[in-house]
Structures are given as C-alpha cells and as structure tokens.
C-alpha cells in the first residue's frame, strides 16, 4: 500500500470532503449488530468518527502514523498503525468493515482475504469513495483541463479505479444494492484551492518541478468559480456480505 498523505496529514484532515449523513443512516440500516466496526485506511478518521456514534467500538487503522495523529478522537475509537492486508485482529471480529477513499491503494487479493477472515458471518463490508467533483460548467472545464492535461501524467496508476467509480475493482462478496449518494457544499474559493492542493498528483508534480501546479490555474479558476459556489461530490459505494 502506498502512503501519499503522511507529509500533508494536517491539510488532508482540514480540506478533504466528508460523506453525507444519509450514507451513514443507510449503513446503520443494513447492519444486524452494532458491536464492533473496522475502518480500514482511516486517514483522518472522519468515517471512524461517524461510526463511533452508533457502534460500541471502532477499530481504525492506517499505515500513516502522521495521519492518525491528526485523526478524530473519540473514547470508543482505537487507532493503530497496521497494514490493510495483515492485521492482528481475531477471526470474525467485525459487524462492519469500511474502506473510504483508500481501497485503490491496497493489494486487493490480500486485503479481501483479510477482510473475509475478520468479518463476522452476518457482517457487511462497505467500499466508499468519491469521484471528481462537479461545480459550474465553467469551473468544470478548468478543472478537467487541470486534471487531465496539467497533472494527468502525475496521477498514480491506481487513480483510474476512482475514475471508473470503483466499478472495475474486484469485489468478491455477495453484493447488496445501494442507492446513489452525493455530498454537496458551498465552498469558498480558498477552500477549493486548499482541497486541490491535497491531490496526490499535485504533490507529485510539485516534487518533480519545484512549483505548485494549482498556481497555474488559480486566476482562470477564480474567474470561473467566483468567491463562493456549489461543489458536488458523487459518492461511490460498493456494499457486500460474505458469499453463502
């Protein structure tokens, strides 16, 4: 699993979008027990923090200690630095496993083997994420040009799984049908710029060229977006249980 985010863990926690409450309510309605959940690749702990509201105990893991230091703190969340593919959890430990905006970095085969080992027989696994946001047509045009033409070659290969809306990833579970979710915000221009600077491809570009590529589109983006505008993230979700 790659670690692209340790060096910017505080920015990641500050600027990354959250998931809609409707998604958590949906998951809450699908679980049969609310004893223990595992949030794998927890990052800044945003999902773990929400799960902690309706689970008695949440185990949250990541390979980045810096991320965990900036993570949401709750009495019933236990954070640990562990690889997704190999943990010290006991067999059949969890009623729910969540992986948010992280599974594309994992070794699929090894992670799924581990997930099946630690999931309870009636447990659920939820693979969550979000794809490229939408805003005004003018803003979308600037962002698409930036995404594809300026930093396109700096995206890690795994990014394509998000562009494919997680539909192309292996998912060896009995799939549960899910509705569509989206997360909508009113963002200031500065908030948008802060978010763009957390993109891994932006960091790769900056490391190689010594300048932040977001600055190349800043003026054009400001004209398109204005001081404040609507941002909509399409939410990705694959939900499953152990195959009979």
Short mmCIF file of C-alpha atoms in Angstrom, two decimals:
data_model
loop_
_atom_site.label_atom_id
_atom_site.label_comp_id
_atom_site.label_asym_id
_atom_site.label_seq_id
_atom_site.Cartn_x
_atom_site.Cartn_y
_atom_site.Cartn_z
CA UNK A 1 0.00 0.00 0.00
CA UNK A 2 1.33 3.44 -0.89
CA UNK A 3 1.49 6.30 1.59
CA UNK A 4 0.89 9.54 -0.33
CA UNK A 5 -0.55 11.55 2.51
CA UNK A 6 1.67 11.46 5.61
CA UNK A 7 3.52 14.60 4.57
CA UNK A 8 0.29 16.61 4.38
CA UNK A 9 -1.79 14.95 7.07
CA UNK A 10 -2.95 18.21 8.70
CA UNK A 11 -4.09 19.64 5.33
CA UNK A 12 -5.74 16.36 4.50
CA UNK A 13 -7.75 16.48 7.72
CA UNK A 14 -8.68 20.13 7.13
CA UNK A 15 -9.66 20.14 3.46
CA UNK A 16 -10.89 16.69 2.48
CA UNK A 17 -14.65 16.35 1.92
CA UNK A 18 -16.82 14.27 4.23
CA UNK A 19 -19.59 11.79 3.39
CA UNK A 20 -23.31 12.54 3.67
CA UNK A 21 -25.25 11.58 6.78
CA UNK A 22 -27.68 9.70 4.52
CA UNK A 23 -24.87 7.25 3.74
CA UNK A 24 -24.27 6.50 7.42
CA UNK A 25 -28.00 6.11 8.01
CA UNK A 26 -28.10 3.64 5.12
CA UNK A 27 -25.22 1.61 6.60
CA UNK A 28 -26.88 1.74 10.00
CA UNK A 29 -29.98 0.19 8.47
CA UNK A 30 -28.01 -2.64 6.86
CA UNK A 31 -26.04 -3.93 9.86
CA UNK A 32 -27.54 -6.61 12.09
CA UNK A 33 -25.35 -5.84 15.12
CA UNK A 34 -23.55 -2.69 16.24
CA UNK A 35 -20.78 -4.16 18.37
CA UNK A 36 -17.53 -3.54 16.52
CA UNK A 37 -16.56 -1.86 13.25
CA UNK A 38 -13.21 -1.65 11.46
CA UNK A 39 -12.44 1.49 9.46
CA UNK A 40 -9.50 0.43 7.31
CA UNK A 41 -7.24 3.08 5.80
CA UNK A 42 -8.89 5.53 8.18
CA UNK A 43 -6.72 8.54 7.28
CA UNK A 44 -8.04 11.49 9.25
CA UNK A 45 -10.63 9.31 10.99
CA UNK A 46 -13.67 11.09 9.55
CA UNK A 47 -15.55 7.84 8.89
CA UNK A 48 -14.40 6.29 12.15
CA UNK A 49 -15.79 9.33 13.98
CA UNK A 50 -19.21 8.82 12.42
CA UNK A 51 -19.21 5.07 13.03
CA UNK A 52 -18.38 5.73 16.68
CA UNK A 53 -21.79 7.38 17.06
CA UNK A 54 -23.60 4.08 16.55
CA UNK A 55 -21.01 1.36 17.19
CA UNK A 56 -19.87 0.37 20.66
CA UNK A 57 -16.27 0.06 19.49
CA UNK A 58 -14.44 1.17 16.34
CA UNK A 59 -11.01 -0.11 15.35
CA UNK A 60 -9.37 2.32 12.90
CA UNK A 61 -6.14 1.51 11.10
CA UNK A 62 -3.78 3.23 8.70
CA UNK A 63 -0.16 2.86 7.64
CA UNK A 64 0.48 6.55 8.37
CA UNK A 65 1.17 7.45 11.98
CA UNK A 66 1.06 11.15 11.00
CA UNK A 67 -2.47 10.72 9.70
CA UNK A 68 -3.56 9.05 12.92
CA UNK A 69 -2.06 11.86 14.99
CA UNK A 70 -4.42 14.27 13.19
CA UNK A 71 -7.40 11.93 13.37
CA UNK A 72 -10.79 12.45 15.04
CA UNK A 73 -10.65 11.45 18.72
CA UNK A 74 -13.49 9.53 20.37
CA UNK A 75 -13.40 7.36 23.54
CA UNK A 76 -14.64 4.31 21.64
CA UNK A 77 -12.20 4.59 18.70
CA UNK A 78 -8.96 2.65 18.95
CA UNK A 79 -6.37 3.74 16.38
CA UNK A 80 -3.46 1.57 15.32
CA UNK A 81 -0.79 1.61 12.62
CA UNK A 82 -1.49 -1.56 10.66
CA UNK A 83 -1.41 -2.66 7.05
CA UNK A 84 -4.80 -3.32 5.48
CA UNK A 85 -3.64 -6.69 4.21
CA UNK A 86 -2.32 -8.05 7.52
CA UNK A 87 -3.75 -7.17 10.93
CA UNK A 88 -3.65 -8.57 14.44
CA UNK A 89 -7.44 -8.74 14.71
CA UNK A 90 -9.05 -12.01 15.70
CA UNK A 91 -11.15 -14.04 13.28
CA UNK A 92 -14.80 -12.99 12.93
CA UNK A 93 -14.35 -9.74 14.87
CA UNK A 94 -16.39 -7.15 12.95
CA UNK A 95 -20.01 -6.38 12.17
CA UNK A 96 -18.94 -3.78 9.60
CA UNK A 97 -15.76 -3.04 7.64
CA UNK A 98 -15.46 0.32 5.92
CA UNK A 99 -12.78 1.44 3.47
CA UNK A 100 -13.17 5.07 2.42
CA UNK A 101 -11.17 6.54 -0.48
CA UNK A 102 -8.41 4.02 0.17
CA UNK A 103 -9.06 0.60 -1.36
CA UNK A 104 -7.42 1.53 -4.66
CA UNK A 105 -4.08 1.66 -2.79
CA UNK A 106 -4.45 -1.87 -1.40
CA UNK A 107 -3.39 -5.25 -2.70
CA UNK A 108 -6.92 -6.39 -3.49
CA UNK A 109 -6.38 -10.13 -3.13
CA UNK A 110 -4.58 -9.92 0.22
CA UNK A 111 -6.94 -7.32 1.68
CA UNK A 112 -10.07 -9.23 0.72
CA UNK A 113 -8.62 -12.40 2.23
CA UNK A 114 -8.02 -10.48 5.48
CA UNK A 115 -11.47 -8.84 5.35
CA UNK A 116 -13.16 -12.23 4.97
CA UNK A 117 -11.14 -13.57 7.90
CA UNK A 118 -12.13 -10.81 10.34
CA UNK A 119 -15.72 -10.20 9.17
CA UNK A 120 -18.47 -11.85 11.19
CA UNK A 121 -20.67 -14.32 9.25
CA UNK A 122 -23.50 -11.76 9.10
CA UNK A 123 -21.17 -8.76 8.71
CA UNK A 124 -21.09 -6.15 5.96
CA UNK A 125 -18.21 -4.58 4.00
CA UNK A 126 -18.60 -1.10 2.55
CA UNK A 127 -16.15 0.28 -0.01
CA UNK A 128 -16.71 4.03 -0.12
CA UNK A 129 -15.20 6.89 -2.09
CA UNK A 130 -15.90 9.94 -4.18
CA UNK A 131 -15.03 10.79 -7.74
CA UNK A 132 -14.16 14.11 -9.35
CA UNK A 133 -16.44 16.88 -8.09
CA UNK A 134 -18.81 18.95 -10.20
CA UNK A 135 -19.48 22.68 -9.98
CA UNK A 136 -20.44 25.28 -12.57
CA UNK A 137 -19.83 24.34 -16.23
CA UNK A 138 -17.07 26.97 -16.39
CA UNK A 139 -15.40 25.60 -13.28
CA UNK A 140 -15.70 22.02 -14.50
CA UNK A 141 -13.96 22.94 -17.76
CA UNK A 142 -10.99 24.47 -15.91
CA UNK A 143 -10.75 21.53 -13.50
CA UNK A 144 -10.94 18.92 -16.26
CA UNK A 145 -8.13 20.61 -18.17
CA UNK A 146 -6.07 20.74 -14.99
CA UNK A 147 -6.91 17.12 -14.05
CA UNK A 148 -6.15 15.63 -17.46
CA UNK A 149 -3.64 17.92 -19.19
CA UNK A 150 -1.56 19.60 -16.49
CA UNK A 151 -1.30 16.95 -13.77
CA UNK A 152 -2.68 13.99 -15.73
CA UNK A 153 0.65 12.18 -16.03
CA UNK A 154 1.34 12.67 -12.32
CA UNK A 155 -1.59 10.63 -11.06
CA UNK A 156 -0.69 7.24 -9.64
CA UNK A 157 -1.89 4.35 -11.76
CA UNK A 158 -4.41 3.42 -9.04
CA UNK A 159 -6.35 6.66 -9.60
CA UNK A 160 -8.11 5.03 -12.53
CA UNK A 161 -10.19 2.95 -10.11
CA UNK A 162 -11.80 6.16 -8.86
CA UNK A 163 -12.32 7.44 -12.40
CA UNK A 164 -14.09 4.14 -13.07
CA UNK A 165 -16.23 4.80 -9.96
CA UNK A 166 -14.95 1.61 -8.29
CA UNK A 167 -16.96 -0.46 -10.76
CA UNK A 168 -13.83 -2.15 -12.13
CA UNK A 169 -12.31 -3.25 -8.82
CA UNK A 170 -12.58 -6.88 -7.75
CA UNK A 171 -15.36 -7.33 -5.19
CA UNK A 172 -15.62 -10.99 -4.10
CA UNK A 173 -18.70 -10.57 -1.95
CA UNK A 174 -22.42 -11.04 -2.34
CA UNK A 175 -23.29 -7.55 -3.50
CA UNK A 176 -26.03 -5.52 -1.85
CA UNK A 177 -27.85 -2.97 -3.98
CA UNK A 178 -27.27 0.64 -2.97
CA UNK A 179 -28.92 3.96 -3.81
CA UNK A 180 -26.97 6.92 -5.22
CA UNK A 181 -25.48 9.39 -2.77
CA UNK A 182 -23.87 12.78 -3.22
CA UNK A 183 -22.27 15.33 -0.93
CA UNK A 184 -22.97 18.99 -1.70
CA UNK A 185 -21.16 22.02 -0.30
CA UNK A 186 -21.00 25.76 -0.62
CA UNK A 187 -17.25 26.31 -0.78
CA UNK A 188 -15.26 29.50 -0.83
CA UNK A 189 -12.60 29.86 -3.47
CA UNK A 190 -9.88 29.49 -0.82
CA UNK A 191 -11.46 26.24 0.39
CA UNK A 192 -11.42 24.88 -3.15
CA UNK A 193 -7.77 25.82 -3.60
CA UNK A 194 -6.92 24.16 -0.28
CA UNK A 195 -8.62 20.97 -1.40
CA UNK A 196 -6.90 20.91 -4.80
CA UNK A 197 -3.53 21.20 -3.08
CA UNK A 198 -4.19 17.91 -1.24
CA UNK A 199 -4.38 15.95 -4.51
CA UNK A 200 -1.61 13.36 -4.72
CA UNK A 201 -0.84 14.27 -8.35
CA UNK A 202 -0.37 17.90 -7.29
CA UNK A 203 2.20 16.75 -4.73
CA UNK A 204 3.99 14.58 -7.28
CA UNK A 205 4.12 17.49 -9.76
CA UNK A 206 5.39 19.86 -7.09
CA UNK A 207 8.10 17.43 -6.00
CA UNK A 208 9.36 16.99 -9.56
CA UNK A 209 9.07 20.56 -10.84
CA UNK A 210 9.51 22.59 -7.67
CA UNK A 211 6.29 24.57 -8.12
CA UNK A 212 2.67 24.00 -7.19
CA UNK A 213 0.62 23.41 -10.36
CA UNK A 214 -2.53 24.80 -8.71
CA UNK A 215 -0.97 28.24 -9.15
CA UNK A 216 -1.06 27.74 -12.93
CA UNK A 217 -4.87 27.74 -12.96
CA UNK A 218 -5.60 29.99 -10.00
CA UNK A 219 -6.61 33.11 -11.93
CA UNK A 220 -8.66 31.22 -14.52
CA UNK A 221 -10.35 29.20 -11.79
CA UNK A 222 -11.19 32.30 -9.77
CA UNK A 223 -12.92 33.83 -12.81
CA UNK A 224 -14.91 30.64 -13.39
CA UNK A 225 -15.77 29.83 -9.77
CA UNK A 226 -16.07 33.26 -8.14
CA UNK A 227 -15.70 33.85 -4.40
CA UNK A 228 -18.13 31.08 -3.41
CA UNK A 229 -20.04 28.39 -5.27
CA UNK A 230 -21.57 24.94 -5.20
CA UNK A 231 -19.40 21.82 -5.14
CA UNK A 232 -20.96 18.37 -5.57
CA UNK A 233 -19.09 15.12 -4.95
CA UNK A 234 -20.64 11.95 -6.41
CA UNK A 235 -20.28 9.25 -3.75
CA UNK A 236 -19.03 5.81 -4.73
CA UNK A 237 -20.30 2.79 -2.81
CA UNK A 238 -19.96 -0.97 -3.10
CA UNK A 239 -21.66 -2.93 -0.35
CA UNK A 240 -21.42 -6.63 0.25
CA UNK A 241 -21.58 -9.57 2.64
CA UNK A 242 -19.84 -12.92 2.78
CA UNK A 243 -20.93 -15.22 -0.01
CA UNK A 244 -23.11 -18.10 1.07
#
